């Protein structure tokens, strides 16, 4: 089993030689990157006000960083223009996403060309887990608009040396079967909702078994039941890609060991917090996933609450990586009068 390709990517991005980065050196690099990120975030009016009283040289430790207040999706939705850290004409891609579970204003995200460049490289590394150069990948995400999710995935696949082809995004089983037989892809990337009907369709199942080595699910919550059903009926490996629009479509990817998400540690700093406070939970405990952008230019986010429940996994990955891994998403954080609980996941994680 080969080490997750995230390791070599992170090592190169953080100035470490070799293929397997040292966790201690990565933590030191992230601490310095958090300082740079906070400096840039203060270019945005929202964070200029919120972080105005930080002392020089902050943070001097990851523990000190963990004292900062979190940012909520509701704040992003209500005050979006104040989150922009660059001039509006520097934004190359603007994304609007309905706020989950509310009738309030939608969330918006703005990506610069540099932000999109990092996303393209992320997609290249993600699919290197299951795809080899020269192989074909079938993509079901819409790709008609420039810089749409499907378009970005396809461009990332070309960087890997793979051949992206695009299928019907409606999830029509007959059209999926036709695309599988016509292109004979080794991998398929889709949202779970796009394959629901196909998993009960005899023709689609038969076509999948002729060519697919893997299905990569992205965007929506992947239940253990759907993972097992897909593997059994399509006869292939199933991988889960953790992402959200606010992450610029990239958070973490399982490796061949299937034991948690390897994280995008050179661009995002992840924490797991007590949902009732801004305080990190003990290692291995379930809490709310929170992230901070380390290199984002358009819309930097500081300790942004995702609403996802998970925990950091202990010990090295069976693939050989010693870096942190995030455990599977268990559901959505539900706050109650008595505290909080893990509820059923709502559809999607904010990725169109």
mmCIF file of C-alpha atoms in Angstrom:
data_model
loop_
_atom_site.group_PDB
_atom_site.id
_atom_site.type_symbol
_atom_site.label_atom_id
_atom_site.label_comp_id
_atom_site.label_asym_id
_atom_site.label_seq_id
_atom_site.Cartn_x
_atom_site.Cartn_y
_atom_site.Cartn_z
ATOM 1 C CA UNK A 1 0.000 0.000 0.000
ATOM 2 C CA UNK A 2 1.442 3.360 -0.991
ATOM 3 C CA UNK A 3 1.458 6.399 1.283
ATOM 4 C CA UNK A 4 -1.270 8.958 0.625
ATOM 5 C CA UNK A 5 -0.153 11.395 -2.109
ATOM 6 C CA UNK A 6 -1.180 14.183 0.250
ATOM 7 C CA UNK A 7 2.091 13.606 2.140
ATOM 8 C CA UNK A 8 4.417 14.469 -0.734
ATOM 9 C CA UNK A 9 2.187 17.408 -1.696
ATOM 10 C CA UNK A 10 2.291 18.810 1.836
ATOM 11 C CA UNK A 11 6.037 18.201 2.152
ATOM 12 C CA UNK A 12 6.708 20.195 -1.017
ATOM 13 C CA UNK A 13 4.329 23.016 -0.061
ATOM 14 C CA UNK A 14 5.866 23.419 3.404
ATOM 15 C CA UNK A 15 9.506 23.281 2.358
ATOM 16 C CA UNK A 16 10.252 19.767 3.574
ATOM 17 C CA UNK A 17 12.275 17.439 1.407
ATOM 18 C CA UNK A 18 11.258 13.883 0.665
ATOM 19 C CA UNK A 19 7.880 12.224 0.406
ATOM 20 C CA UNK A 20 6.805 11.997 4.065
ATOM 21 C CA UNK A 21 6.660 15.268 6.044
ATOM 22 C CA UNK A 22 7.564 15.455 9.710
ATOM 23 C CA UNK A 23 4.488 16.311 11.846
ATOM 24 C CA UNK A 24 6.459 18.548 14.220
ATOM 25 C CA UNK A 25 7.949 20.573 11.378
ATOM 26 C CA UNK A 26 4.514 20.808 9.774
ATOM 27 C CA UNK A 27 3.048 22.169 13.031
ATOM 28 C CA UNK A 28 5.793 24.823 13.193
ATOM 29 C CA UNK A 29 5.104 25.775 9.569
ATOM 30 C CA UNK A 30 1.365 25.980 10.235
ATOM 31 C CA UNK A 31 1.917 28.247 13.239
ATOM 32 C CA UNK A 32 3.876 30.686 11.082
ATOM 33 C CA UNK A 33 1.261 30.346 8.308
ATOM 34 C CA UNK A 34 -1.526 31.157 10.768
ATOM 35 C CA UNK A 35 0.247 34.399 11.637
ATOM 36 C CA UNK A 36 0.496 35.317 7.952
ATOM 37 C CA UNK A 37 -3.121 34.349 7.411
ATOM 38 C CA UNK A 38 -4.331 36.544 10.273
ATOM 39 C CA UNK A 39 -2.357 39.473 8.868
ATOM 40 C CA UNK A 40 -4.045 38.995 5.501
ATOM 41 C CA UNK A 41 -7.481 38.404 7.047
ATOM 42 C CA UNK A 42 -7.312 41.864 8.592
ATOM 43 C CA UNK A 43 -7.477 43.242 5.043
ATOM 44 C CA UNK A 44 -11.151 42.223 5.193
ATOM 45 C CA UNK A 45 -13.382 44.636 7.163
ATOM 46 C CA UNK A 46 -15.010 41.798 9.129
ATOM 47 C CA UNK A 47 -11.708 40.540 10.517
ATOM 48 C CA UNK A 48 -10.126 43.984 10.728
ATOM 49 C CA UNK A 49 -12.707 44.766 13.381
ATOM 50 C CA UNK A 50 -12.718 41.358 15.071
ATOM 51 C CA UNK A 51 -8.926 40.947 15.248
ATOM 52 C CA UNK A 52 -7.991 44.576 15.819
ATOM 53 C CA UNK A 53 -6.595 44.043 19.320
ATOM 54 C CA UNK A 54 -4.288 41.126 18.636
ATOM 55 C CA UNK A 55 -0.761 41.742 19.935
ATOM 56 C CA UNK A 56 2.262 41.798 17.643
ATOM 57 C CA UNK A 57 3.624 38.334 16.938
ATOM 58 C CA UNK A 58 0.289 36.599 17.578
ATOM 59 C CA UNK A 59 -0.058 33.645 17.697
ATOM 60 C CA UNK A 60 3.054 32.393 19.439
ATOM 61 C CA UNK A 61 1.553 28.921 19.864
ATOM 62 C CA UNK A 62 -1.295 26.828 18.518
ATOM 63 C CA UNK A 63 -2.828 27.014 21.999
ATOM 64 C CA UNK A 64 -2.856 30.806 21.755
ATOM 65 C CA UNK A 65 -4.510 30.621 18.335
ATOM 66 C CA UNK A 66 -7.235 28.436 19.869
ATOM 67 C CA UNK A 67 -8.327 31.383 22.040
ATOM 68 C CA UNK A 68 -9.668 33.294 19.024
ATOM 69 C CA UNK A 69 -13.433 33.432 18.462
ATOM 70 C CA UNK A 70 -14.934 31.240 15.762
ATOM 71 C CA UNK A 71 -16.669 32.375 12.582
ATOM 72 C CA UNK A 72 -20.126 31.017 11.790
ATOM 73 C CA UNK A 73 -21.875 30.354 8.462
ATOM 74 C CA UNK A 74 -24.557 32.816 9.569
ATOM 75 C CA UNK A 75 -21.954 35.569 9.882
ATOM 76 C CA UNK A 76 -20.565 34.781 6.436
ATOM 77 C CA UNK A 77 -24.059 34.876 4.922
ATOM 78 C CA UNK A 78 -25.109 38.074 6.652
ATOM 79 C CA UNK A 79 -21.940 40.112 6.066
ATOM 80 C CA UNK A 80 -20.326 38.643 2.956
ATOM 81 C CA UNK A 81 -18.840 41.760 1.340
ATOM 82 C CA UNK A 82 -17.052 42.488 4.600
ATOM 83 C CA UNK A 83 -15.199 39.155 4.285
ATOM 84 C CA UNK A 84 -13.476 40.152 1.042
ATOM 85 C CA UNK A 85 -9.760 40.703 1.580
ATOM 86 C CA UNK A 86 -9.064 41.825 -1.991
ATOM 87 C CA UNK A 87 -10.702 44.245 -4.402
ATOM 88 C CA UNK A 88 -13.833 42.842 -6.035
ATOM 89 C CA UNK A 89 -12.242 42.987 -9.489
ATOM 90 C CA UNK A 90 -9.606 40.500 -8.228
ATOM 91 C CA UNK A 91 -12.313 37.858 -7.686
ATOM 92 C CA UNK A 92 -12.312 35.401 -10.586
ATOM 93 C CA UNK A 93 -15.107 33.116 -9.376
ATOM 94 C CA UNK A 94 -18.089 34.048 -7.206
ATOM 95 C CA UNK A 95 -20.128 31.201 -5.700
ATOM 96 C CA UNK A 96 -23.544 31.469 -4.064
ATOM 97 C CA UNK A 97 -24.861 28.628 -1.909
ATOM 98 C CA UNK A 98 -28.153 28.401 -0.023
ATOM 99 C CA UNK A 99 -27.652 28.473 3.732
ATOM 100 C CA UNK A 100 -28.508 25.044 5.109
ATOM 101 C CA UNK A 101 -31.485 24.903 7.425
ATOM 102 C CA UNK A 102 -32.407 28.594 7.262
ATOM 103 C CA UNK A 103 -34.419 31.031 5.192
ATOM 104 C CA UNK A 104 -31.775 33.692 5.689
ATOM 105 C CA UNK A 105 -29.443 35.110 3.058
ATOM 106 C CA UNK A 106 -27.299 32.649 1.072
ATOM 107 C CA UNK A 107 -23.611 32.186 1.724
ATOM 108 C CA UNK A 108 -21.231 33.593 -0.867
ATOM 109 C CA UNK A 109 -17.606 32.818 -1.586
ATOM 110 C CA UNK A 110 -15.140 34.626 -3.807
ATOM 111 C CA UNK A 111 -12.054 32.942 -5.264
ATOM 112 C CA UNK A 112 -9.089 34.684 -6.866
ATOM 113 C CA UNK A 113 -7.028 33.140 -9.652
ATOM 114 C CA UNK A 114 -4.487 32.061 -7.017
ATOM 115 C CA UNK A 115 -7.231 30.388 -4.951
ATOM 116 C CA UNK A 116 -8.470 28.520 -8.035
ATOM 117 C CA UNK A 117 -4.909 27.441 -8.808
ATOM 118 C CA UNK A 118 -4.659 25.775 -5.386
ATOM 119 C CA UNK A 119 -8.003 24.046 -5.919
ATOM 120 C CA UNK A 120 -6.838 22.634 -9.249
ATOM 121 C CA UNK A 121 -3.737 21.233 -7.611
ATOM 122 C CA UNK A 122 -5.869 19.772 -4.822
ATOM 123 C CA UNK A 123 -8.035 17.886 -7.335
ATOM 124 C CA UNK A 124 -4.887 16.554 -9.012
ATOM 125 C CA UNK A 125 -3.633 15.114 -5.741
ATOM 126 C CA UNK A 126 -7.042 13.823 -4.636
ATOM 127 C CA UNK A 127 -7.526 11.667 -7.703
ATOM 128 C CA UNK A 128 -3.926 10.430 -7.617
ATOM 129 C CA UNK A 129 -5.178 8.200 -4.778
ATOM 130 C CA UNK A 130 -7.149 6.052 -7.223
ATOM 131 C CA UNK A 131 -6.239 7.127 -10.774
ATOM 132 C CA UNK A 132 -3.079 6.707 -12.839
ATOM 133 C CA UNK A 133 -1.869 9.019 -15.623
ATOM 134 C CA UNK A 134 -3.423 8.016 -18.932
ATOM 135 C CA UNK A 135 -6.578 6.580 -17.357
ATOM 136 C CA UNK A 136 -10.084 7.943 -17.867
ATOM 137 C CA UNK A 137 -12.307 9.408 -15.148
ATOM 138 C CA UNK A 138 -16.036 10.006 -15.606
ATOM 139 C CA UNK A 139 -17.232 13.201 -13.881
ATOM 140 C CA UNK A 140 -20.919 13.774 -13.138
ATOM 141 C CA UNK A 141 -20.651 17.276 -11.692
ATOM 142 C CA UNK A 142 -21.848 19.993 -14.120
ATOM 143 C CA UNK A 143 -18.980 21.505 -16.092
ATOM 144 C CA UNK A 144 -20.576 23.909 -18.572
ATOM 145 C CA UNK A 145 -19.569 27.087 -16.732
ATOM 146 C CA UNK A 146 -15.888 28.060 -16.502
ATOM 147 C CA UNK A 147 -14.520 27.420 -13.002
ATOM 148 C CA UNK A 148 -17.602 25.394 -12.022
ATOM 149 C CA UNK A 149 -16.926 22.338 -9.860
ATOM 150 C CA UNK A 150 -17.009 19.912 -12.798
ATOM 151 C CA UNK A 151 -14.778 22.169 -14.893
ATOM 152 C CA UNK A 152 -12.239 22.474 -12.061
ATOM 153 C CA UNK A 153 -12.213 18.705 -11.474
ATOM 154 C CA UNK A 154 -11.626 18.090 -15.173
ATOM 155 C CA UNK A 155 -8.778 20.566 -15.325
ATOM 156 C CA UNK A 156 -7.241 19.011 -12.219
ATOM 157 C CA UNK A 157 -7.433 15.571 -13.848
ATOM 158 C CA UNK A 158 -5.569 16.844 -16.908
ATOM 159 C CA UNK A 159 -2.769 17.989 -14.607
ATOM 160 C CA UNK A 160 -2.562 14.425 -13.349
ATOM 161 C CA UNK A 161 -2.259 13.256 -16.950
ATOM 162 C CA UNK A 162 -5.667 11.587 -16.793
ATOM 163 C CA UNK A 163 -8.464 11.843 -19.345
ATOM 164 C CA UNK A 164 -11.615 13.509 -17.943
ATOM 165 C CA UNK A 165 -14.980 12.873 -19.589
ATOM 166 C CA UNK A 166 -18.300 14.282 -18.474
ATOM 167 C CA UNK A 167 -21.544 12.413 -17.962
ATOM 168 C CA UNK A 168 -25.164 13.353 -17.395
ATOM 169 C CA UNK A 169 -25.365 15.199 -14.054
ATOM 170 C CA UNK A 170 -29.046 14.306 -13.534
ATOM 171 C CA UNK A 171 -28.241 10.767 -12.418
ATOM 172 C CA UNK A 172 -30.207 9.111 -15.225
ATOM 173 C CA UNK A 173 -29.210 5.404 -15.002
ATOM 174 C CA UNK A 174 -29.533 4.722 -18.744
ATOM 175 C CA UNK A 175 -27.274 7.636 -19.624
ATOM 176 C CA UNK A 176 -24.780 6.603 -16.969
ATOM 177 C CA UNK A 177 -24.662 3.077 -18.405
ATOM 178 C CA UNK A 178 -24.110 4.501 -21.896
ATOM 179 C CA UNK A 179 -21.241 6.703 -20.691
ATOM 180 C CA UNK A 180 -19.585 3.849 -18.803
ATOM 181 C CA UNK A 181 -19.696 1.557 -21.848
ATOM 182 C CA UNK A 182 -18.595 4.290 -24.259
ATOM 183 C CA UNK A 183 -15.646 5.645 -22.258
ATOM 184 C CA UNK A 184 -14.763 2.712 -19.976
ATOM 185 C CA UNK A 185 -13.467 4.924 -17.152
ATOM 186 C CA UNK A 186 -11.431 3.484 -14.308
ATOM 187 C CA UNK A 187 -12.941 5.940 -11.835
ATOM 188 C CA UNK A 188 -16.197 7.833 -11.399
ATOM 189 C CA UNK A 189 -16.602 10.990 -9.316
ATOM 190 C CA UNK A 190 -20.091 12.048 -8.284
ATOM 191 C CA UNK A 191 -22.337 13.222 -5.477
ATOM 192 C CA UNK A 192 -24.203 10.401 -3.719
ATOM 193 C CA UNK A 193 -27.534 11.748 -4.972
ATOM 194 C CA UNK A 194 -26.344 11.357 -8.571
ATOM 195 C CA UNK A 195 -25.941 7.575 -8.218
ATOM 196 C CA UNK A 196 -28.981 6.736 -6.110
ATOM 197 C CA UNK A 197 -31.101 5.483 -9.017
ATOM 198 C CA UNK A 198 -28.194 3.773 -10.784
ATOM 199 C CA UNK A 199 -27.507 1.527 -7.803
ATOM 200 C CA UNK A 200 -30.873 -0.138 -8.400
ATOM 201 C CA UNK A 201 -30.559 -0.289 -12.182
ATOM 202 C CA UNK A 202 -29.428 -3.605 -13.690
ATOM 203 C CA UNK A 203 -27.900 -2.052 -16.821
ATOM 204 C CA UNK A 204 -25.961 0.604 -14.897
ATOM 205 C CA UNK A 205 -24.630 -1.959 -12.418
ATOM 206 C CA UNK A 206 -23.521 -4.262 -15.235
ATOM 207 C CA UNK A 207 -21.790 -1.425 -17.081
ATOM 208 C CA UNK A 208 -19.995 -0.281 -13.930
ATOM 209 C CA UNK A 209 -18.639 -3.778 -13.341
ATOM 210 C CA UNK A 210 -17.036 -3.859 -16.796
ATOM 211 C CA UNK A 211 -14.671 -0.961 -16.119
ATOM 212 C CA UNK A 212 -14.781 0.837 -12.786
ATOM 213 C CA UNK A 213 -12.016 0.381 -10.248
ATOM 214 C CA UNK A 214 -13.345 3.101 -7.934
ATOM 215 C CA UNK A 215 -16.134 5.530 -7.178
ATOM 216 C CA UNK A 216 -15.195 8.792 -5.467
ATOM 217 C CA UNK A 217 -18.095 10.401 -3.657
ATOM 218 C CA UNK A 218 -17.943 14.142 -3.009
ATOM 219 C CA UNK A 219 -20.143 17.024 -1.884
ATOM 220 C CA UNK A 220 -22.829 15.150 0.096
ATOM 221 C CA UNK A 221 -22.710 13.047 3.251
ATOM 222 C CA UNK A 222 -21.716 9.437 2.519
ATOM 223 C CA UNK A 223 -23.451 6.965 4.817
ATOM 224 C CA UNK A 224 -21.859 3.589 5.607
ATOM 225 C CA UNK A 225 -24.899 1.932 4.028
ATOM 226 C CA UNK A 226 -24.451 3.785 0.724
ATOM 227 C CA UNK A 227 -20.724 3.029 0.695
ATOM 228 C CA UNK A 228 -21.372 -0.701 1.137
ATOM 229 C CA UNK A 229 -24.176 -0.731 -1.424
ATOM 230 C CA UNK A 230 -22.043 1.036 -4.029
ATOM 231 C CA UNK A 231 -19.090 -1.303 -3.511
ATOM 232 C CA UNK A 232 -21.304 -4.395 -3.735
ATOM 233 C CA UNK A 233 -23.408 -3.374 -6.727
ATOM 234 C CA UNK A 234 -20.734 -1.624 -8.801
ATOM 235 C CA UNK A 235 -18.015 -4.105 -7.801
ATOM 236 C CA UNK A 236 -15.374 -1.484 -6.997
ATOM 237 C CA UNK A 237 -13.650 0.463 -4.215
ATOM 238 C CA UNK A 238 -15.448 3.477 -2.758
ATOM 239 C CA UNK A 239 -13.643 6.606 -1.534
ATOM 240 C CA UNK A 240 -15.059 9.614 0.268
ATOM 241 C CA UNK A 241 -13.776 13.108 -0.478
ATOM 242 C CA UNK A 242 -14.508 15.661 2.257
ATOM 243 C CA UNK A 243 -15.173 19.108 0.860
ATOM 244 C CA UNK A 244 -17.272 22.245 1.118
ATOM 245 C CA UNK A 245 -17.623 25.426 -0.875
ATOM 246 C CA UNK A 246 -16.051 27.405 1.962
ATOM 247 C CA UNK A 247 -12.961 25.172 1.685
ATOM 248 C CA UNK A 248 -12.720 26.104 -2.017
ATOM 249 C CA UNK A 249 -13.977 22.565 -2.708
ATOM 250 C CA UNK A 250 -11.099 20.767 -1.002
ATOM 251 C CA UNK A 251 -10.778 19.427 2.531
ATOM 252 C CA UNK A 252 -9.540 15.857 2.753
ATOM 253 C CA UNK A 253 -9.440 12.514 0.960
ATOM 254 C CA UNK A 254 -9.296 8.904 2.075
ATOM 255 C CA UNK A 255 -6.301 6.842 0.990
ATOM 256 C CA UNK A 256 -6.222 3.185 -0.037
ATOM 257 C CA UNK A 257 -6.347 2.190 3.643
ATOM 258 C CA UNK A 258 -9.784 3.780 3.967
ATOM 259 C CA UNK A 259 -9.000 4.921 7.498
ATOM 260 C CA UNK A 260 -9.950 8.589 7.686
ATOM 261 C CA UNK A 261 -9.401 11.713 5.619
ATOM 262 C CA UNK A 262 -5.886 12.901 4.877
ATOM 263 C CA UNK A 263 -6.184 16.656 5.205
ATOM 264 C CA UNK A 264 -5.203 19.599 3.054
ATOM 265 C CA UNK A 265 -2.807 20.708 5.782
ATOM 266 C CA UNK A 266 -0.746 23.148 3.712
ATOM 267 C CA UNK A 267 -3.779 25.274 2.819
ATOM 268 C CA UNK A 268 -6.211 24.620 5.690
ATOM 269 C CA UNK A 269 -5.661 24.264 9.433
ATOM 270 C CA UNK A 270 -8.253 21.982 11.041
ATOM 271 C CA UNK A 271 -9.476 21.814 14.628
ATOM 272 C CA UNK A 272 -12.200 19.830 16.388
ATOM 273 C CA UNK A 273 -14.015 21.975 18.939
ATOM 274 C CA UNK A 274 -16.545 21.571 21.688
ATOM 275 C CA UNK A 275 -19.747 22.676 19.874
ATOM 276 C CA UNK A 276 -20.827 24.584 22.979
ATOM 277 C CA UNK A 277 -17.677 26.721 23.086
ATOM 278 C CA UNK A 278 -14.660 27.766 21.043
ATOM 279 C CA UNK A 279 -12.416 25.298 22.885
ATOM 280 C CA UNK A 280 -10.687 22.288 21.242
ATOM 281 C CA UNK A 281 -11.758 18.880 22.526
ATOM 282 C CA UNK A 282 -9.273 16.281 23.719
ATOM 283 C CA UNK A 283 -7.592 14.177 21.044
ATOM 284 C CA UNK A 284 -9.926 11.476 19.787
ATOM 285 C CA UNK A 285 -13.117 13.083 21.099
ATOM 286 C CA UNK A 286 -16.032 13.935 18.828
ATOM 287 C CA UNK A 287 -16.713 17.609 18.258
ATOM 288 C CA UNK A 288 -17.375 20.145 15.527
ATOM 289 C CA UNK A 289 -14.942 20.410 12.611
ATOM 290 C CA UNK A 290 -13.528 23.920 12.271
ATOM 291 C CA UNK A 291 -10.959 25.174 9.772
ATOM 292 C CA UNK A 292 -8.821 28.232 9.087
ATOM 293 C CA UNK A 293 -7.544 29.142 5.637
ATOM 294 C CA UNK A 294 -3.763 29.415 5.497
ATOM 295 C CA UNK A 295 -3.183 30.649 1.949
ATOM 296 C CA UNK A 296 -6.595 31.924 0.756
ATOM 297 C CA UNK A 297 -6.525 35.372 -0.838
ATOM 298 C CA UNK A 298 -10.127 36.239 -1.741
ATOM 299 C CA UNK A 299 -12.115 35.290 1.362
ATOM 300 C CA UNK A 300 -9.914 34.190 4.278
ATOM 301 C CA UNK A 301 -11.774 32.406 7.068
ATOM 302 C CA UNK A 302 -10.631 32.171 10.690
ATOM 303 C CA UNK A 303 -11.839 29.202 12.771
ATOM 304 C CA UNK A 304 -14.855 28.674 10.531
ATOM 305 C CA UNK A 305 -17.490 26.302 11.940
ATOM 306 C CA UNK A 306 -18.583 23.656 9.434
ATOM 307 C CA UNK A 307 -21.380 22.120 11.511
ATOM 308 C CA UNK A 308 -19.886 18.661 10.819
ATOM 309 C CA UNK A 309 -19.331 16.213 13.671
ATOM 310 C CA UNK A 310 -16.123 14.150 13.622
ATOM 311 C CA UNK A 311 -12.933 13.428 15.568
ATOM 312 C CA UNK A 312 -9.232 13.343 14.867
ATOM 313 C CA UNK A 313 -7.997 9.766 14.624
ATOM 314 C CA UNK A 314 -5.123 8.570 16.835
ATOM 315 C CA UNK A 315 -1.860 7.126 15.566
ATOM 316 C CA UNK A 316 -0.335 6.879 12.094
ATOM 317 C CA UNK A 317 -2.368 5.778 9.084
ATOM 318 C CA UNK A 318 -1.918 2.167 7.924
ATOM 319 C CA UNK A 319 -0.651 3.652 4.630
ATOM 320 C CA UNK A 320 2.433 4.948 6.480
ATOM 321 C CA UNK A 321 1.543 8.625 6.873
ATOM 322 C CA UNK A 322 2.223 10.093 10.311
ATOM 323 C CA UNK A 323 0.115 13.213 9.710
ATOM 324 C CA UNK A 324 -3.257 13.891 11.300
ATOM 325 C CA UNK A 325 -6.373 12.293 9.861
ATOM 326 C CA UNK A 326 -9.978 13.292 10.356
ATOM 327 C CA UNK A 327 -12.407 10.486 11.118
ATOM 328 C CA UNK A 328 -15.597 9.993 9.127
ATOM 329 C CA UNK A 329 -18.274 12.668 9.287
ATOM 330 C CA UNK A 330 -20.827 11.347 11.757
ATOM 331 C CA UNK A 331 -23.589 13.849 11.087
ATOM 332 C CA UNK A 332 -24.470 17.459 11.792
ATOM 333 C CA UNK A 333 -24.101 19.253 15.098
ATOM 334 C CA UNK A 334 -27.517 19.998 16.577
ATOM 335 C CA UNK A 335 -27.598 22.506 19.412
ATOM 336 C CA UNK A 336 -30.308 22.059 22.038
ATOM 337 C CA UNK A 337 -31.292 23.712 25.302
ATOM 338 C CA UNK A 338 -29.477 20.921 27.099
ATOM 339 C CA UNK A 339 -26.274 21.279 25.069
ATOM 340 C CA UNK A 340 -25.602 19.603 21.740
ATOM 341 C CA UNK A 341 -25.974 16.304 19.930
ATOM 342 C CA UNK A 342 -25.035 14.721 16.613
ATOM 343 C CA UNK A 343 -28.084 14.753 14.359
ATOM 344 C CA UNK A 344 -28.849 13.293 10.966
ATOM 345 C CA UNK A 345 -26.827 14.953 8.223
ATOM 346 C CA UNK A 346 -28.644 17.373 6.005
ATOM 347 C CA UNK A 347 -28.173 16.994 2.279
ATOM 348 C CA UNK A 348 -24.890 18.331 1.049
ATOM 349 C CA UNK A 349 -21.916 20.144 2.511
ATOM 350 C CA UNK A 350 -22.341 23.367 0.582
ATOM 351 C CA UNK A 351 -20.751 22.249 -2.686
ATOM 352 C CA UNK A 352 -22.921 22.842 -5.768
#
